[in-house]
XYZ file of C-alpha atoms in Angstrom:
507
model
C 2.652 21.111 -38.579
C 5.813 20.769 -36.482
C 6.080 20.060 -32.754
C 9.137 20.603 -30.573
C 9.657 20.062 -26.839
C 12.867 21.334 -25.235
C 13.523 20.214 -21.662
C 9.896 20.548 -20.589
C 8.987 19.709 -16.988
C 5.481 18.696 -15.861
C 4.355 18.194 -12.261
C 1.128 16.858 -10.776
C 0.309 15.562 -7.282
C 3.907 14.847 -6.363
C 4.637 13.116 -9.699
C 7.089 14.747 -12.086
C 8.175 14.389 -15.687
C 11.513 16.160 -15.265
C 13.149 16.551 -18.677
C 11.264 15.751 -21.887
C 12.784 16.672 -25.241
C 11.852 15.628 -28.779
C 11.021 17.045 -32.188
C 8.473 16.015 -34.808
C 8.507 17.353 -38.346
C 5.791 17.439 -41.003
C 4.001 14.083 -41.507
C 5.616 12.634 -38.379
C 3.395 11.100 -35.707
C 4.200 9.926 -32.202
C 3.404 7.067 -29.843
C 4.003 7.759 -26.144
C 4.552 4.412 -24.452
C 5.701 2.992 -21.121
C 4.443 1.042 -18.158
C 1.281 2.047 -16.346
C 2.016 5.033 -14.123
C 5.001 6.199 -16.182
C 3.352 9.529 -17.078
C 1.945 8.897 -20.585
C -1.385 10.663 -20.038
C 0.265 13.532 -18.182
C 2.618 14.206 -21.091
C -0.199 13.862 -23.636
C -2.283 16.456 -21.815
C 0.675 18.818 -21.515
C 1.282 18.702 -25.273
C -2.276 20.052 -25.707
C -1.778 22.742 -23.042
C -4.067 20.860 -20.663
C -1.300 20.821 -18.024
C 1.065 23.539 -16.806
C 4.667 23.007 -17.837
C 8.014 24.738 -17.779
C 10.600 24.640 -20.535
C 9.851 25.237 -24.185
C 6.958 23.681 -26.113
C 6.498 24.945 -29.652
C 3.539 23.985 -31.843
C 4.253 25.404 -35.292
C 0.957 25.240 -37.163
C 0.940 25.153 -40.940
C -0.139 28.399 -42.582
C -2.820 28.042 -45.236
C -3.966 24.606 -44.104
C -7.686 23.787 -44.276
C -7.312 22.166 -40.835
C -7.922 24.205 -37.692
C -4.693 25.427 -36.035
C -5.422 23.815 -32.685
C -4.638 20.711 -30.624
C -7.463 18.454 -29.440
C -7.129 15.931 -26.603
C -9.355 12.824 -26.472
C -9.749 11.339 -22.994
C -9.817 7.609 -22.308
C -13.431 8.128 -21.267
C -15.659 11.082 -21.995
C -17.595 12.780 -19.171
C -21.255 12.641 -20.240
C -23.296 15.774 -19.642
C -27.047 15.150 -19.393
C -30.102 17.279 -20.149
C -30.139 18.452 -16.535
C -26.774 20.086 -17.282
C -24.828 17.978 -14.785
C -21.930 15.548 -15.080
C -22.921 13.457 -12.080
C -22.827 9.736 -12.728
C -22.606 6.293 -11.203
C -21.601 3.019 -12.764
C -25.093 1.441 -12.698
C -26.596 4.492 -14.419
C -26.773 3.014 -17.933
C -29.235 0.382 -16.660
C -31.629 2.922 -15.133
C -34.490 3.879 -17.486
C -35.154 7.219 -15.775
C -31.533 8.305 -16.146
C -31.507 7.221 -19.790
C -34.407 9.582 -20.487
C -32.264 12.456 -19.171
C -29.368 11.508 -21.454
C -28.674 13.058 -24.847
C -28.593 10.662 -27.782
C -25.486 10.044 -29.880
C -26.974 12.082 -32.745
C -27.793 15.024 -30.455
C -24.327 15.083 -28.898
C -22.598 14.922 -32.280
C -24.949 17.612 -33.551
C -23.584 19.999 -30.917
C -20.157 19.597 -32.565
C -21.030 19.638 -36.255
C -24.000 20.175 -38.516
C -22.421 18.054 -41.248
C -24.855 15.109 -41.269
C -23.040 13.460 -44.168
C -19.731 13.473 -42.278
C -21.418 12.206 -39.099
C -23.072 9.342 -40.961
C -19.797 8.469 -42.701
C -17.833 8.234 -39.447
C -20.565 6.264 -37.689
C -20.609 3.824 -40.600
C -16.813 3.539 -40.698
C -16.683 2.546 -37.034
C -19.700 0.241 -37.383
C -21.895 2.183 -34.945
C -24.621 3.564 -37.235
C -27.069 1.602 -35.069
C -26.140 3.850 -32.112
C -27.265 7.102 -33.726
C -30.507 7.454 -31.767
C -29.332 5.639 -28.650
C -28.943 7.501 -25.305
C -25.276 8.029 -24.444
C -25.753 6.324 -21.094
C -26.706 3.061 -22.804
C -23.400 2.779 -24.662
C -21.086 -0.032 -23.677
C -17.457 0.741 -22.871
C -16.321 -0.122 -26.390
C -19.208 1.735 -28.030
C -18.410 4.741 -25.887
C -14.794 4.706 -27.072
C -15.842 4.592 -30.731
C -18.286 7.464 -30.118
C -15.438 9.541 -28.659
C -13.320 8.912 -31.735
C -16.153 9.960 -34.061
C -16.582 13.134 -32.043
C -12.861 13.932 -32.263
C -12.698 13.327 -36.031
C -15.724 15.510 -36.766
C -13.683 18.705 -36.457
C -10.458 18.377 -38.493
C -7.551 19.887 -36.586
C -3.821 20.089 -37.180
C -3.009 18.123 -34.025
C -4.973 15.299 -32.417
C -3.874 13.584 -29.193
C -5.632 10.352 -28.203
C -5.172 8.688 -24.821
C -5.168 4.860 -25.277
C -7.664 4.939 -28.180
C -7.474 1.182 -28.868
C -8.245 0.093 -25.304
C -11.679 -1.507 -24.970
C -12.247 -2.006 -28.696
C -12.925 -5.372 -30.299
C -10.695 -6.590 -33.136
C -12.809 -5.260 -36.006
C -13.045 -1.840 -34.359
C -9.295 -1.732 -33.733
C -8.583 -2.493 -37.379
C -11.034 0.162 -38.575
C -9.647 2.754 -36.156
C -6.134 2.027 -37.359
C -7.263 2.721 -40.934
C -9.078 5.921 -39.927
C -6.025 7.222 -38.074
C -3.845 6.540 -41.102
C -6.287 8.468 -43.306
C -6.424 11.313 -40.791
C -2.622 11.533 -40.644
C -2.394 11.452 -44.441
C -4.786 14.413 -44.481
C -2.279 16.527 -42.556
C -3.260 16.009 -38.901
C -0.374 15.305 -36.562
C -1.325 12.354 -34.368
C -0.014 11.635 -30.892
C -1.244 8.418 -29.304
C -0.540 6.938 -25.877
C -0.238 3.162 -25.814
C 0.886 0.839 -23.036
C 0.916 -2.191 -25.351
C 2.911 -2.475 -28.558
C -0.019 -3.999 -30.456
C -1.809 -0.675 -29.852
C 0.734 1.283 -31.910
C -1.047 2.713 -34.991
C 0.496 2.070 -38.399
C 0.777 5.798 -39.081
C 3.118 6.364 -36.105
C 6.638 7.246 -37.186
C 8.290 7.805 -33.793
C 8.119 6.418 -30.257
C 8.833 8.190 -26.985
C 9.210 5.797 -24.063
C 8.729 6.796 -20.422
C 9.811 4.907 -17.326
C 8.801 6.179 -13.901
C 8.377 9.697 -15.229
C 11.668 9.824 -17.090
C 12.228 9.814 -20.823
C 14.061 6.602 -21.716
C 14.316 7.135 -25.443
C 12.946 8.923 -28.465
C 13.461 7.052 -31.714
C 11.910 6.028 -34.989
C 9.232 3.376 -34.543
C 11.082 0.757 -36.563
C 14.195 1.087 -34.410
C 12.141 0.822 -31.217
C 10.299 -2.316 -32.369
C 13.563 -3.951 -33.474
C 15.101 -3.277 -30.050
C 12.019 -4.608 -28.254
C 12.026 -7.770 -30.367
C 15.643 -8.416 -29.435
C 14.809 -7.803 -25.774
C 11.882 -10.233 -25.820
C 14.180 -13.042 -26.985
C 16.634 -12.649 -24.121
C 16.532 -15.427 -21.586
C 18.563 -13.765 -18.851
C 16.122 -11.864 -16.590
C 19.030 -9.805 -15.280
C 19.339 -8.231 -18.738
C 15.755 -6.988 -18.761
C 15.314 -3.331 -17.740
C 13.401 -2.315 -14.632
C 10.532 -0.939 -16.718
C 9.234 -4.492 -17.218
C 6.698 -4.709 -14.425
C 6.441 -8.097 -12.679
C 4.641 -9.174 -9.581
C 6.944 -10.520 -6.895
C 7.796 -14.195 -6.875
C 5.154 -15.140 -4.316
C 2.407 -14.251 -6.804
C 4.163 -15.215 -10.033
C 4.490 -18.800 -8.869
C 1.009 -20.315 -9.354
C 1.762 -23.009 -6.784
C 2.250 -20.442 -4.019
C -0.424 -20.762 -1.335
C -2.495 -17.600 -1.802
C -4.710 -18.615 1.091
C -2.190 -16.861 3.317
C -3.002 -13.619 1.500
C -6.799 -13.896 1.351
C -9.448 -14.657 3.999
C -10.860 -18.172 4.188
C -14.366 -18.764 2.870
C -15.388 -19.714 6.401
C -14.394 -16.251 7.602
C -16.473 -14.706 4.833
C -19.572 -16.809 5.540
C -19.096 -19.761 3.189
C -22.189 -20.852 1.243
C -22.990 -24.139 -0.480
C -24.409 -24.100 -4.001
C -24.462 -26.127 -7.192
C -24.980 -23.323 -9.720
C -23.365 -19.928 -9.337
C -25.505 -18.581 -12.206
C -28.585 -20.043 -13.870
C -30.541 -18.020 -16.447
C -33.655 -19.192 -18.277
C -35.017 -17.344 -21.316
C -33.630 -13.995 -20.165
C -34.526 -10.986 -22.314
C -33.632 -7.358 -21.616
C -34.853 -4.417 -23.643
C -35.245 -0.655 -23.364
C -38.300 0.473 -25.275
C -38.086 -1.371 -28.607
C -34.311 -1.838 -28.314
C -33.506 -5.465 -27.435
C -30.182 -5.768 -25.571
C -30.349 -9.457 -24.595
C -32.520 -11.954 -26.451
C -33.564 -15.263 -24.856
C -30.375 -16.111 -22.957
C -30.087 -19.551 -21.341
C -26.908 -20.003 -19.320
C -25.734 -22.315 -16.550
C -22.491 -21.686 -14.669
C -21.747 -24.485 -12.247
C -19.669 -24.119 -9.117
C -15.962 -24.093 -9.890
C -16.336 -23.494 -13.642
C -14.295 -20.763 -15.302
C -16.022 -19.019 -18.195
C -14.709 -16.689 -20.882
C -17.429 -14.375 -22.203
C -16.684 -13.111 -25.715
C -18.334 -10.895 -28.279
C -17.946 -7.598 -30.157
C -18.571 -4.200 -28.582
C -22.291 -3.819 -27.870
C -22.970 -7.575 -27.884
C -24.590 -7.385 -24.435
C -21.764 -8.784 -22.282
C -21.764 -6.062 -19.640
C -25.567 -5.958 -19.517
C -25.579 -9.722 -18.916
C -23.196 -9.272 -16.001
C -25.249 -6.392 -14.586
C -28.097 -8.875 -14.066
C -25.779 -10.970 -11.903
C -24.187 -8.202 -9.863
C -27.536 -6.667 -8.788
C -26.882 -3.468 -10.752
C -29.697 -3.872 -13.293
C -33.301 -3.579 -12.019
C -34.589 -5.713 -14.930
C -33.105 -8.765 -13.193
C -36.202 -8.951 -10.979
C -38.506 -9.610 -13.937
C -36.352 -12.469 -15.251
C -35.879 -16.104 -14.226
C -32.392 -15.841 -12.798
C -30.856 -17.932 -10.015
C -27.695 -16.938 -8.168
C -26.097 -19.502 -5.872
C -29.255 -21.627 -6.347
C -31.563 -18.857 -5.136
C -34.131 -17.141 -7.377
C -33.541 -13.410 -7.849
C -36.279 -11.383 -6.190
C -37.043 -13.997 -3.529
C -36.312 -11.682 -0.617
C -32.540 -11.280 -0.831
C -30.989 -7.816 -0.582
C -28.472 -6.333 -2.984
C -25.850 -6.762 -0.269
C -26.711 -10.456 0.090
C -25.821 -10.851 -3.584
C -22.727 -8.646 -3.644
C -21.303 -10.375 -0.552
C -20.511 -13.454 -2.633
C -19.237 -11.697 -5.767
C -15.964 -9.961 -6.561
C -16.445 -7.612 -9.485
C -14.635 -5.078 -11.643
C -15.709 -3.413 -14.892
C -14.850 -0.398 -17.087
C -17.938 1.408 -15.737
C -16.895 0.854 -12.141
C -13.424 2.178 -12.990
C -14.895 5.262 -14.668
C -17.190 6.222 -11.784
C -15.276 5.054 -8.704
C -14.788 7.790 -6.084
C -11.305 9.245 -6.657
C -11.113 10.963 -3.263
C -10.381 7.891 -1.143
C -6.980 6.366 -0.455
C -5.525 3.392 -2.302
C -5.500 1.328 0.911
C -9.179 2.073 1.596
C -10.050 1.260 -2.016
C -8.755 -2.293 -1.665
C -10.150 -2.723 1.863
C -13.619 -1.575 0.777
C -13.882 -4.826 -1.166
C -14.566 -6.654 2.114
C -17.815 -4.705 2.486
C -18.784 -3.937 -1.144
C -18.795 -0.206 -0.483
C -17.150 2.724 -2.231
C -15.059 3.899 0.682
C -14.176 2.313 3.997
C -16.814 2.913 6.676
C -16.113 -0.004 9.011
C -13.096 -0.845 11.111
C -10.922 -3.633 9.743
C -9.829 -6.561 11.866
C -6.092 -7.094 12.360
C -6.266 -10.019 9.944
C -8.017 -7.985 7.266
C -5.506 -5.166 7.627
C -2.630 -7.606 7.186
C -4.286 -9.161 4.131
C -4.678 -5.767 2.455
C -1.026 -4.941 3.064
C 0.083 -8.338 1.760
C -1.901 -7.957 -1.444
C -0.686 -4.380 -2.007
C 2.870 -5.584 -1.574
C 2.371 -8.506 -3.965
C 1.010 -6.106 -6.597
C 3.888 -3.682 -5.953
C 1.421 -0.984 -4.868
C 2.400 -0.715 -1.212
C 4.077 2.671 -1.657
C 0.776 4.114 -2.916
C -1.283 3.019 0.105
C -1.895 6.498 1.522
C -2.214 8.333 -1.797
C -5.643 9.370 -3.058
C -6.878 7.858 -6.282
C -6.765 11.330 -7.862
C -2.969 11.220 -7.544
C -2.305 7.913 -9.294
C -2.392 6.763 -12.902
C -5.420 5.130 -14.488
C -3.479 1.884 -14.823
C -2.661 1.796 -11.120
C -6.322 2.509 -10.344
C -7.349 -0.535 -12.347
C -4.874 -2.729 -10.477
C -6.280 -1.478 -7.174
C -9.843 -2.276 -8.252
C -8.695 -5.736 -9.280
C -7.220 -6.175 -5.823
C -10.518 -4.926 -4.353
C -12.390 -7.607 -6.311
C -10.359 -10.522 -4.929
C -9.562 -9.319 -1.392
C -12.560 -11.066 0.211
C -11.892 -14.344 -1.674
C -15.425 -14.453 -3.159
C -16.928 -17.711 -4.456
C -17.792 -15.918 -7.744
C -15.358 -13.584 -9.462
C -16.583 -11.463 -12.395
C -13.853 -9.611 -14.268
C -15.190 -7.456 -17.111
C -12.264 -6.337 -19.306
C -10.027 -6.274 -16.200
C -6.772 -5.563 -18.029
C -8.003 -2.496 -19.921
C -5.252 0.125 -19.662
C -2.654 -2.159 -18.094
C 0.652 -2.586 -19.869
C 1.657 -5.966 -21.275
C 3.715 -7.066 -18.286
C 1.046 -6.020 -15.792
C -1.574 -7.895 -17.794
C 0.507 -11.069 -17.908
C 1.190 -10.840 -14.180
C -2.439 -10.304 -13.266
C -3.606 -13.195 -15.434
C -1.134 -15.378 -13.507
C -2.675 -14.140 -10.285
C -6.193 -15.016 -11.477
C -4.966 -18.466 -12.481
C -3.377 -18.926 -9.085
C -6.587 -17.986 -7.269
C -8.645 -20.370 -9.398
C -6.173 -23.262 -9.245
C -5.955 -23.175 -5.469
C -9.644 -22.627 -4.689
C -13.015 -23.564 -6.149
C -13.606 -19.955 -7.188
C -16.094 -19.677 -10.037
C -14.905 -17.232 -12.699
C -16.544 -15.200 -15.466
C -13.891 -13.368 -17.475
C -14.677 -10.896 -20.273
C -11.954 -9.971 -22.759
C -11.483 -9.056 -26.410
C -7.980 -10.547 -26.413
C -7.399 -14.320 -26.442
C -3.855 -13.894 -25.104
C -5.171 -12.026 -22.044
C -7.442 -14.849 -20.882
C -6.427 -17.045 -17.931
C -5.220 -20.572 -18.672
C -7.825 -21.941 -16.251
C -10.756 -21.139 -18.617
C -12.985 -24.215 -18.942
C -15.958 -22.847 -20.920
C -16.552 -20.134 -23.523
C -19.783 -18.336 -24.402
C -19.982 -15.957 -27.353
C -22.588 -13.207 -27.742
C -23.472 -11.202 -30.803
C -26.309 -8.717 -31.048
C -27.576 -9.800 -27.631
C -27.879 -13.471 -28.622
C -25.875 -16.546 -27.727
C -23.971 -17.600 -30.833
C -21.767 -20.337 -29.349
C -21.129 -22.189 -26.094
C -18.067 -24.437 -25.977
C -16.073 -26.452 -23.457
C -12.290 -26.025 -23.299
C -10.692 -29.379 -22.556
C -7.522 -27.780 -21.152
C -9.411 -25.547 -18.710
C -9.214 -25.887 -14.922
């Protein structure tokens, strides 16, 4: 199959990709890269005819191929349709038993696509998710969900497959296996187009790279030439030589010694509380039917400690956090203490959420896209989805200051539907810290951010923790994306604690 784009133009919500041109021959595969918000997903959708475009786009399918002459697009996250024939969802839904009963299982959903049981079993085994076959879709973790999407896409062999950030959210073993599967798929004749904000998410089978910057095509080259140029760029010491596409927070946030207390409310303003343990769990077990998700967890997080929570996809990390954030009803049957108070002792959900800043892949997936970027950040003061209370002058100023520091001020009045997924994640990160909570829980917070954005945000988290006694729980599959302030590490596997260590350099 051959693919050619001649001066195509794509527009959406005021954003424009004005002049995209490239050509891919047989056995040539493409990575679309660039900073968050540069238009990667928009271009990927357009190449599959999911977006209107002008100019010339020619998909020349191979005659006589056993592969279907069609282009398939794989979203970053799949919209789950339940037995009630609706797509409605909310981010706590996977923890609700009643909703899980209305959800199709992995096997049922894959069965709608293909009756080839042997092929289904092979792909599930290759991506190490055979154990998910009879599990309701709503119970899948973010990483499990991504692997399920990939299995679904590979079930029907097509001549062109476009994947939007397929490596995001996967643990190391899953990333390596996916890389191998993509190479095998490309060798079988499928043309692959992959979006990737980070260079370590480029698949081995990619032969070419198209880079976008602010909606404009910066280059189209062979992958080897692009990587060589980027390596030379990374060794430059003169910041003035670096192109504008390298996203950096402004100096006030980059410098960890900057007083961020001028940007965030004081704990006194927020109703400061005294406590010794932010989290204390004793023999915590969570299961759905016979499926054990967490098995006998004992965990103490003292005030001011900064924890990294590690483990493969499906280890139970997000479920563990759902017990803390008041999103999982099974918390009431467990011995769990938050801020030295036993769960279920009369506190409301809002009493708990008031002291926690939180972001997760599920929250990102289900957050209301119809509100403005400004209101998204401001809603963090009140733990609501949307802004239903009037802000004080001080709160308004703090929101503007944080938007400016994150270089998002120009988006303040745009709706979330009109911004990129990467920008949305930055806004939800800002929402999590805007009230300066005593406990900050960041579940895969840099998913979908480009490398420079990730580095800048990690500096921001370090700055917050260094200047305050904020207690932190940080979940990440990447060691290089963890804040330097980490003082403790807990590893989970199969719902069990496998290691708890202290990091001497933390804090």
